[in-house]
Structure formats: C-alpha cells, structure tokens
C-alpha positions as protocol buffer text, in pm:
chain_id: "A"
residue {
  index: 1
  type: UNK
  ca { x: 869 y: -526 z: -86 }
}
residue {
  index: 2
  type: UNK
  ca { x: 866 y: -188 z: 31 }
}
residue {
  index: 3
  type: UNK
  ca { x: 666 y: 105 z: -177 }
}
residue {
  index: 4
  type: UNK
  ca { x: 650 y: 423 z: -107 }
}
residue {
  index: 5
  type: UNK
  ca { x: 312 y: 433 z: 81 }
}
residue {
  index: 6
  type: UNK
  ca { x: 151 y: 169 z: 241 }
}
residue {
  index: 7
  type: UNK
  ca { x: -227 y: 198 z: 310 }
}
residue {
  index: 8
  type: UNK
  ca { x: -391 y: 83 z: 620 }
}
residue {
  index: 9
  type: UNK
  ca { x: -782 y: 52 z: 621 }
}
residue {
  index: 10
  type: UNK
  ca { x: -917 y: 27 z: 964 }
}
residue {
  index: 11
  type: UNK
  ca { x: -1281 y: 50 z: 944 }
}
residue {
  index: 12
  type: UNK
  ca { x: -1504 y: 176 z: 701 }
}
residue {
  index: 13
  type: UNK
  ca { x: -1561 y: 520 z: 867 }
}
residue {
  index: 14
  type: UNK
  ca { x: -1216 y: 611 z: 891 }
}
residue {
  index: 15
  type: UNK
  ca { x: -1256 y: 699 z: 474 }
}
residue {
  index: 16
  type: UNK
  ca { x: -1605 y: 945 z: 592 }
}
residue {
  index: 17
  type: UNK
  ca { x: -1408 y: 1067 z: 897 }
}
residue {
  index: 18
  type: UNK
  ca { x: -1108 y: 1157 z: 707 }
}
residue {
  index: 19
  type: UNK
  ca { x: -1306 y: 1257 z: 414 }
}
residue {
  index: 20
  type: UNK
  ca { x: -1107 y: 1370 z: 100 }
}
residue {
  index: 21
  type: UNK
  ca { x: -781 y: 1460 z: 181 }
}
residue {
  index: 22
  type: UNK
  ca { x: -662 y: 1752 z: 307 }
}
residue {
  index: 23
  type: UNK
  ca { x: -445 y: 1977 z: 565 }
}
residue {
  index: 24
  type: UNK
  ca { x: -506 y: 1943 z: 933 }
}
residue {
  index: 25
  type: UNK
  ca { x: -355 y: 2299 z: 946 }
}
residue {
  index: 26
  type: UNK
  ca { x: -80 y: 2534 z: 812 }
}
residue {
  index: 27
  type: UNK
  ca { x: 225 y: 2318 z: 959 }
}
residue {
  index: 28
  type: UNK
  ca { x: 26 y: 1999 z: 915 }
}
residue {
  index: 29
  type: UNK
  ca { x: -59 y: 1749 z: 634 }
}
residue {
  index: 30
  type: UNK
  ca { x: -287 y: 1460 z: 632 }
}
residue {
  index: 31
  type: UNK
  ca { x: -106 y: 1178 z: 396 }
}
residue {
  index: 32
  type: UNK
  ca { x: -345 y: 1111 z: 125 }
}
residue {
  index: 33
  type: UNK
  ca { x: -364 y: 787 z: -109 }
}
residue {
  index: 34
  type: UNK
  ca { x: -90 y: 856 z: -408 }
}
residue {
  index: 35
  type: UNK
  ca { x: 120 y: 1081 z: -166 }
}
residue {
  index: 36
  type: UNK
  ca { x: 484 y: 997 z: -99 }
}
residue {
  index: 37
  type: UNK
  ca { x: 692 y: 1170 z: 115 }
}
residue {
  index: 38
  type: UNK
  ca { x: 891 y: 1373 z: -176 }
}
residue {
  index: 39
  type: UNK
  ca { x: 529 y: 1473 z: -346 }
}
residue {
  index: 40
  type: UNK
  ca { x: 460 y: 1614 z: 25 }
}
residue {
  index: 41
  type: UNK
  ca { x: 785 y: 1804 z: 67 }
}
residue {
  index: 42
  type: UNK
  ca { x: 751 y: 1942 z: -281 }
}
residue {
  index: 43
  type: UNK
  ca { x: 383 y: 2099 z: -208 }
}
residue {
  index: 44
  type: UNK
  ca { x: 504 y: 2198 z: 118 }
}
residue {
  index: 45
  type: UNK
  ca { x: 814 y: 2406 z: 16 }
}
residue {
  index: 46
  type: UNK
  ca { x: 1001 y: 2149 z: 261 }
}
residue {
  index: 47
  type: UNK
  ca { x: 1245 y: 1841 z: 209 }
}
residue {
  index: 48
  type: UNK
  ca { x: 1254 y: 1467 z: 261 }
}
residue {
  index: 49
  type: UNK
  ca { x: 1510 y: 1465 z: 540 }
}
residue {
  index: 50
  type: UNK
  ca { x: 1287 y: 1793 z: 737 }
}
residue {
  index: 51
  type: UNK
  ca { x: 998 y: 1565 z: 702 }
}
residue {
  index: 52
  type: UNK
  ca { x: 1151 y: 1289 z: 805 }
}
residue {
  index: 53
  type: UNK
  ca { x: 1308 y: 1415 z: 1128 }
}
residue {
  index: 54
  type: UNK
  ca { x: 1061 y: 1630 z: 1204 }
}
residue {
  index: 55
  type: UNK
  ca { x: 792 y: 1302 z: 1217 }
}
residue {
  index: 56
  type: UNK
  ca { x: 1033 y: 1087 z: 1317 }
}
residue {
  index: 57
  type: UNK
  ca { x: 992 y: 863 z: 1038 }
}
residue {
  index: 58
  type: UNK
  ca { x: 1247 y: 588 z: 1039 }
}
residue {
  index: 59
  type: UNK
  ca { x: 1197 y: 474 z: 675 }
}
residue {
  index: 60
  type: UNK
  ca { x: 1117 y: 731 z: 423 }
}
residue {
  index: 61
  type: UNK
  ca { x: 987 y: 481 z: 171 }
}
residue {
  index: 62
  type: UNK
  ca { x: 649 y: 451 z: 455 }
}
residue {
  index: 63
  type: UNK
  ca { x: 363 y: 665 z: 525 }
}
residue {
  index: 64
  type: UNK
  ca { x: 50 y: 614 z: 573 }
}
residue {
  index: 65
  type: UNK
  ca { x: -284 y: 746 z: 456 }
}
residue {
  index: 66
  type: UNK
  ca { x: -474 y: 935 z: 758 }
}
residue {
  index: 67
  type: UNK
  ca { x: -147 y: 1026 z: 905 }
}
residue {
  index: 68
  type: UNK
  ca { x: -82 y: 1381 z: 1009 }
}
residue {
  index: 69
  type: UNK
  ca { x: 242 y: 1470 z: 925 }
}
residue {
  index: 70
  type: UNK
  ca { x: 397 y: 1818 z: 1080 }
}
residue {
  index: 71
  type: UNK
  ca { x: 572 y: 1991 z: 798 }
}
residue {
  index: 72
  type: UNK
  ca { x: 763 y: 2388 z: 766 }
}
residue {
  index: 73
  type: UNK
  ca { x: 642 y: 2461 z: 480 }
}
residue {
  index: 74
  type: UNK
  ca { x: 312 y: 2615 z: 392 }
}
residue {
  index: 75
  type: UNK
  ca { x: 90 y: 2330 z: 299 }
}
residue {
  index: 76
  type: UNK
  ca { x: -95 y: 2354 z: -74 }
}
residue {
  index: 77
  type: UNK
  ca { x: -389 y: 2553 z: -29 }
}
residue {
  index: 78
  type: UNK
  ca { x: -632 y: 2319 z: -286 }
}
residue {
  index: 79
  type: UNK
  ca { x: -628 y: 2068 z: -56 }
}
residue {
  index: 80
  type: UNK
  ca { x: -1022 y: 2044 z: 106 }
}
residue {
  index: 81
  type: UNK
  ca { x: -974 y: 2050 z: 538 }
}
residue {
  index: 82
  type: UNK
  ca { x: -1008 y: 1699 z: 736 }
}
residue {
  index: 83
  type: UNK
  ca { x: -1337 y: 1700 z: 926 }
}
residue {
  index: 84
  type: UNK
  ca { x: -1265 y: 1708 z: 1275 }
}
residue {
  index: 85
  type: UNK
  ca { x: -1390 y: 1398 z: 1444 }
}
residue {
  index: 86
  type: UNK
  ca { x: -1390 y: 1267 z: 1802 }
}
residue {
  index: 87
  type: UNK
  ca { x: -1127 y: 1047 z: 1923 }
}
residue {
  index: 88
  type: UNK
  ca { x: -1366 y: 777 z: 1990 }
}
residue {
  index: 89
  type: UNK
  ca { x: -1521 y: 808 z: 1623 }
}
residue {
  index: 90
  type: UNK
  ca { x: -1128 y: 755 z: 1499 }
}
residue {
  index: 91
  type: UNK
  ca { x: -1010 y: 523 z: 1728 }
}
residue {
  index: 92
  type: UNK
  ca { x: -1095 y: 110 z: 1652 }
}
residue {
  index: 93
  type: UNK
  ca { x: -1011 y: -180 z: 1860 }
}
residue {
  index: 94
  type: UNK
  ca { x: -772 y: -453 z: 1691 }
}
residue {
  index: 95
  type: UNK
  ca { x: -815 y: -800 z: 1774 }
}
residue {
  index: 96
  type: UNK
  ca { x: -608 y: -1064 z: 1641 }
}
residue {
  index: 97
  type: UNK
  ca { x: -665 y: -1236 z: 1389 }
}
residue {
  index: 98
  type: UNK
  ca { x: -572 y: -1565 z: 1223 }
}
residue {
  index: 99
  type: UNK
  ca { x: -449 y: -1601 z: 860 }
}
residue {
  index: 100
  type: UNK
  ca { x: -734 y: -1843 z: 829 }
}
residue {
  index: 101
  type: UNK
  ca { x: -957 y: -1554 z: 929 }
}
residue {
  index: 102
  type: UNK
  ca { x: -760 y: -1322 z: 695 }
}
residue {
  index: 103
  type: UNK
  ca { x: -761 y: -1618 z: 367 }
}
residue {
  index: 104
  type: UNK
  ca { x: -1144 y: -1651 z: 454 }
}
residue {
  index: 105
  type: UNK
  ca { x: -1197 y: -1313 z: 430 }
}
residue {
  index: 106
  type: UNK
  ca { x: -1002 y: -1203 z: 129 }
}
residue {
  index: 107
  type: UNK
  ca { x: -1167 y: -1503 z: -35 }
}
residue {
  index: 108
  type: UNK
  ca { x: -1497 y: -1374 z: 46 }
}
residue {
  index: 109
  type: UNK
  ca { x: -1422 y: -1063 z: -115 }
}
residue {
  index: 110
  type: UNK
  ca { x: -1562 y: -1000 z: -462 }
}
residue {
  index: 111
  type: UNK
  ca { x: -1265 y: -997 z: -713 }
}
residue {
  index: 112
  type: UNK
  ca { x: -1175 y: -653 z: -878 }
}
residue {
  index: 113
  type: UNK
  ca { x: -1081 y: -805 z: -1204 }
}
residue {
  index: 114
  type: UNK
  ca { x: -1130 y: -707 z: -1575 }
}
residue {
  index: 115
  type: UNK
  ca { x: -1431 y: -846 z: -1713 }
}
residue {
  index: 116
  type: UNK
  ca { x: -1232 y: -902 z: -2098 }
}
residue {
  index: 117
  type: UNK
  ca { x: -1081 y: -1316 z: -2088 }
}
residue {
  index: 118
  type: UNK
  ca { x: -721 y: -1276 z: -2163 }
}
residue {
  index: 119
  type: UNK
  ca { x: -712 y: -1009 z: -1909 }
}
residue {
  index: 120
  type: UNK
  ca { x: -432 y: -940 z: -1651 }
}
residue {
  index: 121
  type: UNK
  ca { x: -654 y: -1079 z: -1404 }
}
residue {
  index: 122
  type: UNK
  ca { x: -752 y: -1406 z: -1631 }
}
residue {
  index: 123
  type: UNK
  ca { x: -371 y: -1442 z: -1690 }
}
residue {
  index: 124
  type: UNK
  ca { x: -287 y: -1427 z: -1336 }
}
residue {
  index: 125
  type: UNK
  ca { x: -518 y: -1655 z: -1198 }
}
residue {
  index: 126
  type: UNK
  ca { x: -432 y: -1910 z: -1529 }
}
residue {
  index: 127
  type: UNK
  ca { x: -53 y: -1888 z: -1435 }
}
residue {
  index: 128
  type: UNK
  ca { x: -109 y: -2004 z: -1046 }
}
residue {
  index: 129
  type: UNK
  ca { x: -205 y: -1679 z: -852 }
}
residue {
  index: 130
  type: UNK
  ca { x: -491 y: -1678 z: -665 }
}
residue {
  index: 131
  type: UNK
  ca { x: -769 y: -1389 z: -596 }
}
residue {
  index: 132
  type: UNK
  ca { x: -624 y: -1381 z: -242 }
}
residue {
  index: 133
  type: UNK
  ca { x: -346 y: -1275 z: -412 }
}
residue {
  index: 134
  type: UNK
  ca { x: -437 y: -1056 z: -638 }
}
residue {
  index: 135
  type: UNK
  ca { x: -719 y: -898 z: -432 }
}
residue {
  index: 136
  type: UNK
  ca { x: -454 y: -813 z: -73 }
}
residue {
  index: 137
  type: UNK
  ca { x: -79 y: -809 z: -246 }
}
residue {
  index: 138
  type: UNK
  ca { x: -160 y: -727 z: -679 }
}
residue {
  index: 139
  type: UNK
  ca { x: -422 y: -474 z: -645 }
}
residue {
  index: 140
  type: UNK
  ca { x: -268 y: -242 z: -343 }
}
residue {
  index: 141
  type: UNK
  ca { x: 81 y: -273 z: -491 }
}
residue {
  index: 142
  type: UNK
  ca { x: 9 y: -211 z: -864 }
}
residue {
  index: 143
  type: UNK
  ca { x: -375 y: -123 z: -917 }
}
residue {
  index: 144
  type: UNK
  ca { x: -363 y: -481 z: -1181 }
}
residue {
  index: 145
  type: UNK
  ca { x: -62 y: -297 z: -1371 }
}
residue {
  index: 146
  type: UNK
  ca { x: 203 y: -566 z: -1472 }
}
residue {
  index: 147
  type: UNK
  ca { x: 384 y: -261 z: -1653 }
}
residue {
  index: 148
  type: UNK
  ca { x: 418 y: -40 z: -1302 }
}
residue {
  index: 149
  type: UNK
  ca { x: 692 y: 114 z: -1184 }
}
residue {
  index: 150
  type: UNK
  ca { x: 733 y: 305 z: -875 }
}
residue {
  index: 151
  type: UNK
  ca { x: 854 y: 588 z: -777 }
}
residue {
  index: 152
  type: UNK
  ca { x: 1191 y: 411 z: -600 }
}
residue {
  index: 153
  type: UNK
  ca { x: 1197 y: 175 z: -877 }
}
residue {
  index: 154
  type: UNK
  ca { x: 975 y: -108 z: -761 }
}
residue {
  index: 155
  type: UNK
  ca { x: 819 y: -307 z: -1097 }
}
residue {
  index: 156
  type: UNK
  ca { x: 507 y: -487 z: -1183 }
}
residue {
  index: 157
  type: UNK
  ca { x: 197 y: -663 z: -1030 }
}
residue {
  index: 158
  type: UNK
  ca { x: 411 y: -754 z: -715 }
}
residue {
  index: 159
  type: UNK
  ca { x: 614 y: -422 z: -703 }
}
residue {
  index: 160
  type: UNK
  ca { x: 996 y: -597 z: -677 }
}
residue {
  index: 161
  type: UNK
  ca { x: 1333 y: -499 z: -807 }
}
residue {
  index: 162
  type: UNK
  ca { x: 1384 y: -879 z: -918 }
}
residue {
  index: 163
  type: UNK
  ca { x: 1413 y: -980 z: -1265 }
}
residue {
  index: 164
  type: UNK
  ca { x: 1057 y: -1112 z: -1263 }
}
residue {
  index: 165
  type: UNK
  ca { x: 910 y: -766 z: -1207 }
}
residue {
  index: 166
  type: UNK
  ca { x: 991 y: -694 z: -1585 }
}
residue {
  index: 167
  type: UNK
  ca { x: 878 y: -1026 z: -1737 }
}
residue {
  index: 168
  type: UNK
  ca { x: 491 y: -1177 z: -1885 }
}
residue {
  index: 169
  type: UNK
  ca { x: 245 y: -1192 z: -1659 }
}
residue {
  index: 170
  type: UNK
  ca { x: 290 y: -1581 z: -1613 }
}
residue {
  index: 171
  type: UNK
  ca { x: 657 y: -1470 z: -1522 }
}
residue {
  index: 172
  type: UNK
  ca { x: 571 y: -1210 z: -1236 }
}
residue {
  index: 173
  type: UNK
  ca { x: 249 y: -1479 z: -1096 }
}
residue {
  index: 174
  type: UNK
  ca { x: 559 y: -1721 z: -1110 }
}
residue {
  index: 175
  type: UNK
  ca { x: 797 y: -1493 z: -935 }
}
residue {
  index: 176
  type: UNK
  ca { x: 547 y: -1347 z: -629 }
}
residue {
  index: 177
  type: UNK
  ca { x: 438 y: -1698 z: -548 }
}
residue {
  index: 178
  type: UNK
  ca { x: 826 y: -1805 z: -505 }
}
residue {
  index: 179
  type: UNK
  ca { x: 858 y: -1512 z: -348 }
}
residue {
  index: 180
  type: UNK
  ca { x: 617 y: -1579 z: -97 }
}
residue {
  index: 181
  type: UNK
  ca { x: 722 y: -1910 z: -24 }
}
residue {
  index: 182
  type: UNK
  ca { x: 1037 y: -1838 z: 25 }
}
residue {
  index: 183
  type: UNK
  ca { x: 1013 y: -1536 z: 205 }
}
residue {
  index: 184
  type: UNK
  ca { x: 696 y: -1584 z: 422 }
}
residue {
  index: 185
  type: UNK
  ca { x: 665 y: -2015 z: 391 }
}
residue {
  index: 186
  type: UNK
  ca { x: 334 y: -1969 z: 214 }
}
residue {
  index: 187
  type: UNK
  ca { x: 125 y: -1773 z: 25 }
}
residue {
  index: 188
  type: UNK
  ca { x: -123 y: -1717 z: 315 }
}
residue {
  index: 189
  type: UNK
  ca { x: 188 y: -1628 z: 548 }
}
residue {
  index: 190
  type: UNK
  ca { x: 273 y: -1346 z: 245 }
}
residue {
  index: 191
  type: UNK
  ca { x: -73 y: -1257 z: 285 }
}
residue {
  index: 192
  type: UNK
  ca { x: -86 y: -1217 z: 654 }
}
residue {
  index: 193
  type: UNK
  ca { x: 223 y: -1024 z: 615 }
}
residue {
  index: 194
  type: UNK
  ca { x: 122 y: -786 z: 357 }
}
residue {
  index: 195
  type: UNK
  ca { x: -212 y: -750 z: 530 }
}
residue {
  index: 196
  type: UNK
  ca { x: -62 y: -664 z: 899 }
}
residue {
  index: 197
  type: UNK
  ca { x: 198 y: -437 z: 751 }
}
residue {
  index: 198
  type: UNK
  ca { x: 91 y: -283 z: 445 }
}
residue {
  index: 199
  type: UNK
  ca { x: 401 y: -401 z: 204 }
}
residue {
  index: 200
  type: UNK
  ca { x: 574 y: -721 z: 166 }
}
C-alpha cells in the first residue's frame, strides 16, 4: 500500500548530516518527514504536476525524506538550511540482505508500544500481529493510529483502502496479516517488502 511518503533510513548519520529539514537553495527543497508532494508545491508557490515533471517523479504518491527536489517556486523561508556534507559522509554501501537477517533484526529491536494493557499495541499483538509487524509495517505507516487516514485516503494501522482499514483493531491485525500472505506469501516476505521499498 502506497502512502504518500515513504521513508528510507540508511545509516544513522544520514539524520545528523541532513539535520532538521530544510532548503538546499532557492529552487531546491530537501523532502522532510510529514512532507508530501502537494504540502511542497503549496509552500513553494508551485504545483504537483511542475514538481513532478520537473523531478521526474513517476508516482506522485512517493518521495522520500533527504531527497532534493528542484522546485519554481520560492521555497518557505522558516525552513533551517541542510548542512553541507561530503559525498563520502552521505553515501553508504548496501549489501544484501536476507529476510532472516531483516526478521532477526526487527525482532531485536525494542518495541515502541504503549505501556497501558488494552493498548493498540497489546490488542495487536493479542489478535495475531507480531512486533515485526508492528515495529517495520504499523509504526511507519500509521505512528500506532488504528483511526489514520491519509492524505490519498489510505486507513488505519496498515494504511489500506480495504474494508478492514475501518474496522477494531483485531479486524485490521486480521486484515494486514491476510494481506501479507496473500500478497507477499508471508509475513516476513511483507516485511522484506515494506523494508526494501518503503510501502507495501
């Protein structure tokens, strides 16, 4: 499922070397977390279909945070500057990796759940989902929210325009798991999907 930015973290330092958010210059924007492509047009004094063709950007529904985007409009002027950084500083290496690498590692992480029992988290995990889950596909898609809604429409934890985005919790856990099988074969292969492309 598609939303209307996808983040990609690299490494650690790409949050100091891009710092806060900001412009790169006058014709240039640097695509912050929260930003969608309409949100930069508007504080740009440009359009959708401008910024679009002017970056090339094949689906309008998918930035990314770090990237510069060229824009013709003047860029807002509240936004702090990027600190410059050298191209070996920004650049990492990619290796592949295995979804067993990716489970263990999501696994390993340390849950960003509610500490209150009942909680969305509590219900989630109760109803089937599992912290892998909830940790690489819940949290980046709806920040825990089972009552989110998108910009374009997407709806709940897993951010869908299926009937199960509207439903209980146990609903939606029910709903992204058969999504995930059926779709990806397994809830690891969702994973490794959402986690190598930034939506799923």
């Amino acid at each position: 499922m598609k939303i209307k930015q996808a983040v990609v973290v690299t490494t650690t330092s790409a949050a100091g070397i891009l710092g806060a958010t900001g412009v790169a210059s006058a014709d240039q924007v640097t695509v912050k977390a929260g930003d969608t492509l309409a949100s930069i047009a508007q504080e740009t004094g440009s359009s959708i279909d401008v910024l679009a063709s002017v970056n090339n950007i094949q689906d309008q529904n998918m930035i990314f945070v770090g990237e510069v985007l060229q824009t013709t409009g003047n860029a807002s002027a509240n936004q702090a500057p990027v600190a410059q950084a050298s191209v070996e500083q920004a650049t990492a290496t990619v290796s592949p990796v295995s979804v067993d690498d990716i489970s263990a590692q999501v696994a390993a992480a340390p849950t960003q759940a509610p500490a209150s029992s009942g909680s969305t988290y509590d219900q989630f995990i109760a109803n089937g989902g599992t912290a892998a889950m909830w940790n690489t596909i819940v949290m980046p898609e709806s920040e825990g929210n089972p009552n989110a809604v998108s910009p374009n429409g997407y709806r709940g934890l897993g951010q869908t325009k299926e009937g199960w985005g509207t439903g209980s919790v146990a609903e939606q856990t029910q709903g992204m798991i058969n999504y995930a099988n059926s779709r990806y074969g397994s809830i690891d292969g969702a994973l490794a999907f959402r986690d190598a492309n930034g939506w799923w």
